[in-house]
Amino acid sequence: MKDKRRPFRRLAALIAGIGLLSIVAVCIVKFMPTSERMNVLVYFGMTGEQEEPSFGVPGEQVAAVVVEDHIVQERALIQDGNAYLDYTVVQRELNSRFHWDDSVGLMLFTTADQVFEIAPNSTMYTVDGESFDAGYEIIKTTSAGMFLSVNFMQKYSDLKCTVYDAPTRLVITRGSQDITTAVVKKNSAVRYQGGIKSPILTDVVAGVQVTVLEQMENWSQIVTEDGFIGYIKNSRLKDVEKTVRETYYQESEYTSIRLEGRVNLVWHQINYPEMNAQLEDDISAVTGVNVISPTWYFLSDSTGEILSFADASYVERAHARGLQVWALISNFSEDVSTTTLLSSRAARQKVQNYLVNQALTLGFDGINIDFEGIAQEAGYDYVQFMRELSILCRKNHIILSVDVPVPMDFSRHYNRAELGKVCDYVIVMGYDEHYAGSDIVGSVASMNFEITGIENMLTEVPKEKLISGIPFYSRLWYTETLSDGTASVTSEAVSMERAEQLLAENGVTSTYDESTGQQYAEWTSSDGRFCQIWLEDENSVAQRAALVSQYELGGIAAWVLGNEKDSVWEAITGQIG
C-alpha cells in the first residue's frame, strides 16, 4: 500500500535542510572575519592632499604625522629627502625648548649651557657667537606656517623619527619611555577596532614586535613600528612584557646647586631702602633659618628697567650671621606688562644680565623669581626666560629659585616640570587658597590645600628641589548685609599677634577646625559685620612643616618675616630638622 505521507516527509526534510543551511550561513557570516580593508589615506587623514600639496614649496611631499599613540592633525613637509615638522607640533608635543622669538625673528634652542640661534630659510645657526652650517635648511617658512628640520630636531631631542611610504608618514617615538611590548605569534591582521568585523588596517608577520597600549579581555590595542594604531587578538601575541625604551639622545647635564640639609627660608619684605638697616632687629628672635630672601627688585616697566632697594652691607651682615641671601624680584607694578617684557629677547636679557651682575657685585648667593599672574599666552616666553637665566646662574654659581602657584588647570602653562629641571629650587606658594578680593570666605591655607599642592607638584618636580611655601599671616573676613539685602565680603591680612589681639578684644575663644587643621573663630563686630578667621599659629605651622619631612622635600619657605610669633621658629626646626 502506497504511503501517502511520504511527499510531506520529503517536503519537511527539504525545509529542514534549507533551515539548517540558513543557520550555517548565518553562523558563517557572523563568525567569519571580514577581509575588508580600510583606506589608509582615510585612516591617516590624507585624502586629497597627496594630489594637491598644501605648502606651496617646490618638489614638496605631504606626510601624515604619528606621535607615539596618536595621529596629529598637522602635516609634515618632505623636500629633497629632508623631513620638516610643523613647529606647532614640536612646541606642543615634542620639544618645547625650540622657541620661536618673534622679537628677533629667530628660533632659539636652549640647552643647559647654550642658546642656539637659528635663522629661518638658512642652513646656518649660531652658538655663543660662533656660526655653524648644518648643510640643510633648519627652519622653513611656508604659506602653511613654520617647519623645523627633523634631522636637526633629532640631534637635540630624545626622539626617533622615521619616514614610511604608502602613504607617506612620519612616525615619531620618544626615548626613555616605560612601554609594554609583545611579539606576534603568527601572521595576523591589525584591525581598526577590536572585533573581527572591523576593517583591516595592516598586516603583521610572525616574530615582529609591537607596542601594546591597552590589553582587554580578547583584544589588545597596539602600535606597529610603522605607525598603525589598531587592534589584534590577544591569542596572536606572546612575550608581553613591560620594559623601558632605549634612550635616543643624551642631553647636556642640568647641574644644580644644593644646600647642605634642608632649606629653611624666610622672605624679608623691603618696601624702601632704609628697611635694610632693620635686618638685625627683624631677625633677632629667628632661629633655624639658613636663607633670607629680601624683596629688593621690582620690574618698573615693560622694557626690563628695574627698581632696586639692594644693599651690599645687608649681604655682609646676613652672611656674618650664617644666612644665605636669595634676592627676590617681583612683577607687581601696574606699569609693567609682563607679557610684553617676556616676549622681547632684549628685555629678557636686560633683566637677566642685571640680576646676575648684581649677584656678582653685591655678593648675594641666589636669585628668587616671583613673577605672578603670568598670562596663558605668555607661558612659553616665561619658561624661556627661566631657561636663559638658568644658564647665566649655572655659569656663575648662583642659586636660582622660582615661586609658582599650586598646580591648577589654569596654571599649567607655568610648565613646572621644565622649571624643576632648569632651576635649583622650585617654591610652591601654598597659600592664598582664599585671597584678597575674593567673595568666597575661607582659610588662607588649609591642610588639604597644602597636601594636595605638594602631591601634585611632586608629579612634576623632584622632591629634593621642591620647597613648601607657607603663610605667616591669616585673613580676617568681614561679611556685611547691605540695604538691598545682598552680602558684601571684604578681608584684610593680619599677623599672628594681631589675630590674637582681635580675639582678645572681642572676647572670643577659637575652636579647632578639623576640616582645615586650624583654629577658627567668629564674632559680630560693633558695627554689625560678621567676622571670621582661620588662624595661623605655631600649631598650624608645625603641621605644615611636618609635611616637609613626610614628603622628603628640599625645604620650607615662609611669607613673611615679621608676621610670625617667636614660637614658630622652634615649631619649624623641630619638624624639618
CSV table of C-alpha atoms in Angstrom, one decimal, residues 95-500:
chain,number,residue,atom,x,y,z
A,95,ASN,CA,60.5,69.6,22.4
A,96,SER,CA,59.4,73.0,23.8
A,97,ARG,CA,63.0,74.1,24.1
A,98,PHE,CA,62.7,75.1,20.4
A,99,HIS,CA,61.3,78.6,21.0
A,100,TRP,CA,60.4,81.0,18.2
A,101,ASP,CA,61.2,84.5,19.3
A,102,ASP,CA,59.3,87.0,17.1
A,103,SER,CA,61.1,89.9,18.6
A,104,VAL,CA,64.4,88.9,16.9
A,105,GLY,CA,63.0,86.7,14.1
A,106,LEU,CA,65.0,83.7,15.3
A,107,MET,CA,64.3,80.2,16.5
A,108,LEU,CA,66.1,79.8,19.9
A,109,PHE,CA,67.1,76.4,21.2
A,110,THR,CA,68.2,76.3,24.8
A,111,THR,CA,70.3,73.6,26.4
A,112,ALA,CA,71.7,73.5,29.9
A,113,ASP,CA,74.6,75.8,29.0
A,114,GLN,CA,74.0,77.3,25.5
A,115,VAL,CA,71.4,79.1,23.4
A,116,PHE,CA,71.3,78.2,19.7
A,117,GLU,CA,70.2,81.0,17.3
A,118,ILE,CA,68.6,79.7,14.1
A,119,ALA,CA,67.5,81.9,11.2
A,120,PRO,CA,64.6,80.8,9.0
A,121,ASN,CA,65.3,79.5,5.5
A,122,SER,CA,69.0,79.2,6.2
A,123,THR,CA,71.5,76.4,6.7
A,124,MET,CA,73.4,78.4,9.3
A,125,TYR,CA,73.0,78.6,13.1
A,126,THR,CA,74.9,80.4,15.8
A,127,VAL,CA,76.0,79.2,19.3
A,128,ASP,CA,77.9,81.6,21.6
A,129,GLY,CA,78.7,83.8,18.7
A,130,GLU,CA,80.2,81.1,16.6
A,131,SER,CA,78.5,80.1,13.3
A,132,PHE,CA,77.9,76.6,12.0
A,133,ASP,CA,76.5,75.2,8.8
A,134,ALA,CA,74.0,72.3,9.1
A,135,GLY,CA,74.2,71.6,5.4
A,136,TYR,CA,70.4,71.8,5.0
A,137,GLU,CA,67.8,74.4,5.8
A,138,ILE,CA,66.8,74.1,9.5
A,139,ILE,CA,63.7,76.2,9.5
A,140,LYS,CA,61.4,76.5,6.6
A,141,THR,CA,58.7,79.1,6.3
A,142,THR,CA,55.8,78.3,4.0
A,143,SER,CA,52.3,79.5,3.3
A,144,ALA,CA,51.1,76.9,5.8
A,145,GLY,CA,53.4,78.0,8.6
A,146,MET,CA,56.8,77.3,10.0
A,147,PHE,CA,58.5,73.9,9.8
A,148,LEU,CA,61.6,72.5,11.7
A,149,SER,CA,64.1,70.1,10.2
A,150,VAL,CA,63.5,66.6,11.7
A,151,ASN,CA,67.2,65.9,11.3
A,152,PHE,CA,68.2,68.9,13.4
A,153,MET,CA,65.5,68.2,16.0
A,154,GLN,CA,66.6,64.6,16.4
A,155,LYS,CA,70.1,65.7,17.2
A,156,TYR,CA,68.9,67.6,20.2
A,157,SER,CA,65.9,65.6,21.3
A,158,ASP,CA,65.2,62.2,22.8
A,159,LEU,CA,63.2,61.2,19.7
A,160,LYS,CA,63.3,58.8,16.8
A,161,CYS,CA,61.7,60.0,13.6
A,162,THR,CA,61.2,57.6,10.7
A,163,VAL,CA,59.6,58.2,7.3
A,164,TYR,CA,57.5,55.4,5.8
A,165,ASP,CA,55.7,55.2,2.4
A,166,ALA,CA,52.3,54.3,1.1
A,167,PRO,CA,51.1,56.6,2.4
A,168,THR,CA,54.0,58.9,3.3
A,169,ARG,CA,54.0,59.3,7.0
A,170,LEU,CA,56.4,60.4,9.7
A,171,VAL,CA,56.4,58.1,12.8
A,172,ILE,CA,57.8,59.6,16.0
A,173,THR,CA,58.6,57.8,19.2
A,174,ARG,CA,60.2,59.1,22.4
A,175,GLY,CA,63.2,57.6,24.1
A,176,SER,CA,63.5,56.6,27.7
A,177,GLN,CA,59.8,55.7,28.0
A,178,ASP,CA,58.1,53.0,30.0
A,179,ILE,CA,56.3,50.8,27.5
A,180,THR,CA,54.7,47.4,27.1
A,181,THR,CA,55.9,45.2,24.2
A,182,ALA,CA,54.7,41.9,22.7
A,183,VAL,CA,55.8,39.6,19.9
A,184,VAL,CA,53.3,38.5,17.2
A,185,LYS,CA,52.9,34.7,17.2
A,186,LYS,CA,51.9,34.3,13.6
A,187,ASN,CA,50.9,36.3,10.6
A,188,SER,CA,47.9,38.5,11.7
A,189,ALA,CA,45.7,41.3,10.7
A,190,VAL,CA,45.6,44.6,12.7
A,191,ARG,CA,42.1,45.9,12.7
A,192,TYR,CA,40.8,49.4,13.0
A,193,GLN,CA,38.8,48.5,16.1
A,194,GLY,CA,38.6,45.4,18.3
A,195,GLY,CA,36.4,42.7,16.7
A,196,ILE,CA,36.6,40.5,13.6
A,197,LYS,CA,34.1,42.7,11.7
A,198,SER,CA,36.3,45.8,11.9
A,199,PRO,CA,38.2,46.6,8.7
A,200,ILE,CA,41.8,45.6,8.4
A,201,LEU,CA,44.4,48.4,8.8
A,202,THR,CA,47.6,46.5,8.0
A,203,ASP,CA,49.1,43.0,8.4
A,204,VAL,CA,51.9,42.0,10.7
A,205,VAL,CA,54.1,38.9,10.3
A,206,ALA,CA,55.2,36.4,12.8
A,207,GLY,CA,58.1,37.4,15.0
A,208,VAL,CA,57.6,41.2,14.7
A,209,GLN,CA,57.5,43.3,17.9
A,210,VAL,CA,54.6,45.7,18.6
A,211,THR,CA,53.9,48.2,21.4
A,212,VAL,CA,50.9,47.4,23.5
A,213,LEU,CA,48.8,50.3,24.5
A,214,GLU,CA,46.0,48.5,26.3
A,215,GLN,CA,45.1,44.9,26.9
A,216,MET,CA,41.4,43.9,27.1
A,217,GLU,CA,39.7,40.6,27.5
A,218,ASN,CA,40.1,39.3,24.0
A,219,TRP,CA,41.9,42.1,22.1
A,220,SER,CA,44.8,44.4,22.6
A,221,GLN,CA,45.3,47.9,21.2
A,222,ILE,CA,48.8,48.1,19.7
A,223,VAL,CA,51.1,50.3,17.7
A,224,THR,CA,53.1,48.8,14.9
A,225,GLU,CA,56.6,50.1,14.2
A,226,ASP,CA,55.5,51.8,11.0
A,227,GLY,CA,52.8,53.8,12.8
A,228,PHE,CA,49.5,51.9,12.6
A,229,ILE,CA,47.4,52.1,15.7
A,230,GLY,CA,44.9,49.3,15.9
A,231,TYR,CA,43.7,46.1,17.5
A,232,ILE,CA,44.9,42.5,17.4
A,233,LYS,CA,43.6,39.3,19.1
A,234,ASN,CA,45.4,38.5,22.4
A,235,SER,CA,45.8,34.9,21.2
A,236,ARG,CA,48.1,36.2,18.5
A,237,LEU,CA,50.5,37.8,20.9
A,238,LYS,CA,53.2,36.3,23.1
A,239,ASP,CA,56.0,37.5,25.4
A,240,VAL,CA,54.0,40.5,26.6
A,241,GLU,CA,56.3,42.5,29.0
A,242,LYS,CA,56.9,45.9,30.4
A,243,THR,CA,60.2,47.5,29.5
A,244,VAL,CA,61.9,50.8,29.1
A,245,ARG,CA,62.5,52.1,25.5
A,246,GLU,CA,66.1,52.9,24.8
A,247,THR,CA,67.4,56.5,25.0
A,248,TYR,CA,68.0,58.1,21.6
A,249,TYR,CA,69.8,61.2,22.9
A,250,GLN,CA,71.9,62.2,25.8
A,251,GLU,CA,71.1,65.8,26.7
A,252,SER,CA,73.5,68.1,28.4
A,253,GLU,CA,73.5,67.9,32.2
A,254,TYR,CA,71.4,70.3,34.1
A,255,THR,CA,73.6,70.7,37.2
A,256,SER,CA,72.1,72.1,40.3
A,257,ILE,CA,73.4,73.7,43.5
A,258,ARG,CA,72.2,72.1,46.7
A,259,LEU,CA,72.4,73.5,50.3
A,260,GLU,CA,73.6,71.1,53.0
A,261,GLY,CA,70.4,69.9,54.6
A,262,ARG,CA,67.0,71.4,54.0
A,263,VAL,CA,66.3,75.0,53.0
A,264,ASN,CA,64.7,77.0,55.8
A,265,LEU,CA,63.9,80.3,54.1
A,266,VAL,CA,62.0,83.4,55.2
A,267,TRP,CA,61.1,86.2,52.9
A,268,HIS,CA,62.0,89.7,54.2
A,269,GLN,CA,59.8,92.4,52.8
A,270,ILE,CA,61.8,95.5,52.0
A,271,ASN,CA,59.5,98.4,51.0
A,272,TYR,CA,62.1,101.1,50.9
A,273,PRO,CA,65.9,101.2,51.1
A,274,GLU,CA,66.1,102.2,54.8
A,275,MET,CA,64.4,99.0,55.8
A,276,ASN,CA,67.7,97.2,55.1
A,277,ALA,CA,69.1,98.7,58.3
A,278,GLN,CA,66.5,96.8,60.3
A,279,LEU,CA,67.9,93.4,59.4
A,280,GLU,CA,69.4,92.6,62.9
A,281,ASP,CA,66.2,93.7,64.7
A,282,ASP,CA,64.0,91.8,62.4
A,283,ILE,CA,65.9,88.5,62.8
A,284,SER,CA,66.7,88.9,66.5
A,285,ALA,CA,64.3,86.1,67.5
A,286,VAL,CA,64.8,84.0,64.4
A,287,THR,CA,66.3,80.5,64.8
A,288,GLY,CA,66.9,77.7,62.4
A,289,VAL,CA,66.7,79.8,59.2
A,290,ASN,CA,69.5,79.4,56.8
A,291,VAL,CA,68.2,81.6,53.9
A,292,ILE,CA,66.8,85.1,53.9
A,293,SER,CA,65.1,86.5,50.8
A,294,PRO,CA,64.8,90.3,50.7
A,295,THR,CA,62.3,91.7,48.3
A,296,TRP,CA,64.8,94.0,46.7
A,297,TYR,CA,64.0,94.2,43.0
A,298,PHE,CA,60.9,95.3,41.1
A,299,LEU,CA,60.2,95.4,37.4
A,300,SER,CA,59.4,99.0,36.7
A,301,ASP,CA,58.4,98.9,33.0
A,302,SER,CA,58.0,96.5,30.1
A,303,THR,CA,61.5,97.1,28.7
A,304,GLY,CA,63.3,95.5,31.6
A,305,GLU,CA,64.0,98.5,33.8
A,306,ILE,CA,64.3,97.6,37.4
A,307,LEU,CA,63.8,99.4,40.7
A,308,SER,CA,66.3,98.3,43.3
A,309,PHE,CA,66.4,98.5,47.1
A,310,ALA,CA,69.5,96.3,47.2
A,311,ASP,CA,72.2,96.9,49.9
A,312,ALA,CA,75.7,95.3,49.9
A,313,SER,CA,76.0,95.8,53.7
A,314,TYR,CA,72.8,93.8,54.1
A,315,VAL,CA,74.5,90.8,52.4
A,316,GLU,CA,77.6,91.1,54.5
A,317,ARG,CA,75.6,91.3,57.8
A,318,ALA,CA,73.4,88.3,56.8
A,319,HIS,CA,76.5,86.3,55.8
A,320,ALA,CA,78.0,87.1,59.2
A,321,ARG,CA,75.0,85.5,60.8
A,322,GLY,CA,75.3,82.4,58.7
A,323,LEU,CA,72.4,83.3,56.3
A,324,GLN,CA,72.5,82.9,52.6
A,325,VAL,CA,70.8,85.8,50.7
A,326,TRP,CA,68.5,85.0,47.8
A,327,ALA,CA,67.4,88.3,46.4
A,328,LEU,CA,63.8,88.4,45.1
A,329,ILE,CA,62.4,90.2,42.0
A,330,SER,CA,58.7,90.7,41.5
A,331,ASN,CA,56.4,91.9,38.7
A,332,PHE,CA,53.7,93.7,40.8
A,333,SER,CA,53.8,97.1,39.2
A,334,GLU,CA,50.8,98.3,37.3
A,335,ASP,CA,53.2,99.9,34.8
A,336,VAL,CA,54.6,96.6,33.7
A,337,SER,CA,53.1,94.2,31.1
A,338,THR,CA,54.9,91.0,32.0
A,339,THR,CA,53.6,89.5,28.8
A,340,THR,CA,55.2,92.3,26.7
A,341,LEU,CA,58.5,92.1,28.6
A,342,LEU,CA,58.9,88.3,28.4
A,343,SER,CA,58.1,88.3,24.6
A,344,SER,CA,61.1,90.6,24.0
A,345,ARG,CA,64.5,89.0,24.0
A,346,ALA,CA,66.2,92.3,24.6
A,347,ALA,CA,64.0,92.9,27.7
A,348,ARG,CA,64.6,89.4,29.0
A,349,GLN,CA,68.4,89.7,28.6
A,350,LYS,CA,68.3,93.1,30.2
A,351,VAL,CA,66.7,91.7,33.3
A,352,GLN,CA,68.8,88.5,33.4
A,353,ASN,CA,72.1,90.4,33.0
A,354,TYR,CA,71.2,92.9,35.6
A,355,LEU,CA,70.3,90.3,38.2
A,356,VAL,CA,73.4,88.2,37.6
A,357,ASN,CA,75.7,91.3,37.7
A,358,GLN,CA,74.0,92.4,40.9
A,359,ALA,CA,74.7,89.0,42.5
A,360,LEU,CA,78.3,89.1,41.4
A,361,THR,CA,78.7,92.8,42.6
A,362,LEU,CA,76.9,92.6,45.9
A,363,GLY,CA,77.9,89.0,46.7
A,364,PHE,CA,74.4,87.5,47.3
A,365,ASP,CA,74.0,83.8,46.9
A,366,GLY,CA,70.8,83.3,44.9
A,367,ILE,CA,68.0,84.9,42.8
A,368,ASN,CA,64.4,84.3,43.6
A,369,ILE,CA,61.9,84.9,40.7
A,370,ASP,CA,58.5,85.9,41.9
A,371,PHE,CA,56.6,86.6,38.7
A,372,GLU,CA,52.9,86.1,39.4
A,373,GLY,CA,49.8,86.3,37.3
A,374,ILE,CA,51.5,85.1,34.2
A,375,ALA,CA,49.0,85.1,31.3
A,376,GLN,CA,48.5,81.8,29.5
A,377,GLU,CA,49.7,83.3,26.2
A,378,ALA,CA,53.0,84.3,28.0
A,379,GLY,CA,53.7,80.8,29.3
A,380,TYR,CA,56.3,79.8,26.7
A,381,ASP,CA,58.1,83.1,27.0
A,382,TYR,CA,58.1,82.9,30.8
A,383,VAL,CA,59.7,79.4,30.7
A,384,GLN,CA,62.2,80.6,28.1
A,385,PHE,CA,63.2,83.5,30.4
A,386,MET,CA,63.9,81.0,33.2
A,387,ARG,CA,65.9,78.7,30.8
A,388,GLU,CA,68.1,81.6,29.7
A,389,LEU,CA,68.6,82.9,33.2
A,390,SER,CA,69.5,79.4,34.4
A,391,ILE,CA,72.4,79.3,32.0
A,392,LEU,CA,73.9,82.5,33.4
A,393,CYS,CA,73.3,81.4,37.0
A,394,ARG,CA,74.8,78.0,36.3
A,395,LYS,CA,77.9,79.5,34.8
A,396,ASN,CA,78.3,81.9,37.7
A,397,HIS,CA,77.4,79.5,40.6
A,398,ILE,CA,74.3,81.5,41.6
A,399,ILE,CA,71.4,79.6,43.1
A,400,LEU,CA,68.2,80.1,41.0
A,401,SER,CA,64.8,79.6,42.7
A,402,VAL,CA,61.3,80.3,41.4
A,403,ASP,CA,58.0,80.8,43.1
A,404,VAL,CA,55.0,79.1,41.5
A,405,PRO,CA,51.3,78.8,42.4
A,406,VAL,CA,49.9,75.4,43.5
A,407,PRO,CA,49.1,73.3,40.4
A,408,MET,CA,45.7,74.1,38.9
A,409,ASP,CA,44.5,73.6,35.3
A,410,PHE,CA,44.7,77.4,34.8
A,411,SER,CA,48.3,77.5,35.8
A,412,ARG,CA,49.5,74.6,33.6
A,413,HIS,CA,51.4,77.0,31.3
A,414,TYR,CA,53.9,77.6,34.1
A,415,ASN,CA,55.4,74.3,32.9
A,416,ARG,CA,56.5,73.2,36.4
A,417,ALA,CA,58.3,70.1,35.1
A,418,GLU,CA,60.7,72.3,33.0
A,419,LEU,CA,61.2,74.7,35.9
A,420,GLY,CA,62.1,71.8,38.0
A,421,LYS,CA,64.8,70.8,35.6
A,422,VAL,CA,66.4,74.2,34.9
A,423,CYS,CA,66.1,75.7,38.4
A,424,ASP,CA,67.9,74.7,41.6
A,425,TYR,CA,64.7,75.0,43.7
A,426,VAL,CA,61.0,75.5,43.0
A,427,ILE,CA,58.9,77.0,45.8
A,428,VAL,CA,55.2,76.2,45.7
A,429,MET,CA,53.2,79.0,47.2
A,430,GLY,CA,50.9,77.0,49.4
A,431,TYR,CA,48.8,80.0,50.4
A,432,ASP,CA,46.0,82.2,49.1
A,433,GLU,CA,43.6,79.3,48.9
A,434,HIS,CA,41.2,82.2,49.7
A,435,TYR,CA,42.6,85.5,48.8
A,436,ALA,CA,42.1,89.3,48.9
A,437,GLY,CA,39.3,90.4,46.6
A,438,SER,CA,37.5,87.0,46.7
A,439,ASP,CA,33.9,86.9,47.8
A,440,ILE,CA,34.4,83.3,48.9
A,441,VAL,CA,35.3,83.2,52.6
A,442,GLY,CA,37.8,80.6,53.9
A,443,SER,CA,41.3,79.6,55.1
A,444,VAL,CA,44.5,81.1,53.6
A,445,ALA,CA,45.9,77.6,53.5
A,446,SER,CA,44.0,74.6,54.8
A,447,MET,CA,45.9,71.4,55.4
A,448,ASN,CA,44.2,69.7,52.4
A,449,PHE,CA,45.2,72.6,50.2
A,450,GLU,CA,48.8,72.2,51.3
A,451,ILE,CA,48.9,68.5,50.9
A,452,THR,CA,47.2,68.5,47.5
A,453,GLY,CA,49.6,71.2,46.3
A,454,ILE,CA,52.7,69.3,47.4
A,455,GLU,CA,51.5,65.9,46.0
A,456,ASN,CA,50.6,67.5,42.6
A,457,MET,CA,53.9,69.3,42.5
A,458,LEU,CA,55.8,66.1,43.1
A,459,THR,CA,54.4,64.6,39.9
A,460,GLU,CA,56.5,67.2,38.0
A,461,VAL,CA,59.3,68.5,40.3
A,462,PRO,CA,61.9,66.3,42.0
A,463,LYS,CA,61.3,66.2,45.8
A,464,GLU,CA,64.8,67.4,46.6
A,465,LYS,CA,64.2,70.6,44.6
A,466,LEU,CA,60.7,71.3,46.0
A,467,ILE,CA,60.3,73.9,48.8
A,468,SER,CA,56.9,74.2,50.5
A,469,GLY,CA,55.9,77.8,50.9
A,470,ILE,CA,53.7,78.5,53.9
A,471,PRO,CA,52.0,81.7,55.3
A,472,PHE,CA,52.7,83.5,58.5
A,473,TYR,CA,49.5,85.5,58.1
A,474,SER,CA,45.8,84.9,58.5
A,475,ARG,CA,42.9,86.6,56.7
A,476,LEU,CA,40.2,88.3,58.6
A,477,TRP,CA,36.9,88.2,56.7
A,478,TYR,CA,34.0,90.7,57.1
A,479,THR,CA,30.6,89.9,55.8
A,480,GLU,CA,28.2,92.8,55.8
A,481,THR,CA,24.5,92.8,54.8
A,482,LEU,CA,23.7,95.8,52.6
A,483,SER,CA,20.5,97.7,52.5
A,484,ASP,CA,19.4,95.9,49.4
A,485,GLY,CA,19.8,92.5,51.2
A,486,THR,CA,22.9,91.5,49.4
A,487,ALA,CA,26.1,90.5,51.2
A,488,SER,CA,29.4,92.4,50.9
A,489,VAL,CA,32.6,90.4,51.6
A,490,THR,CA,35.9,92.1,52.3
A,491,SER,CA,39.0,91.0,54.1
A,492,GLU,CA,42.4,92.0,55.4
A,493,ALA,CA,45.6,90.1,56.1
A,494,VAL,CA,46.7,90.1,59.7
A,495,SER,CA,49.8,88.9,61.6
A,496,MET,CA,49.7,86.1,64.1
A,497,GLU,CA,49.9,88.6,67.0
A,498,ARG,CA,47.3,90.9,65.6
A,499,ALA,CA,44.9,87.9,65.2
A,500,GLU,CA,45.3,87.0,68.8
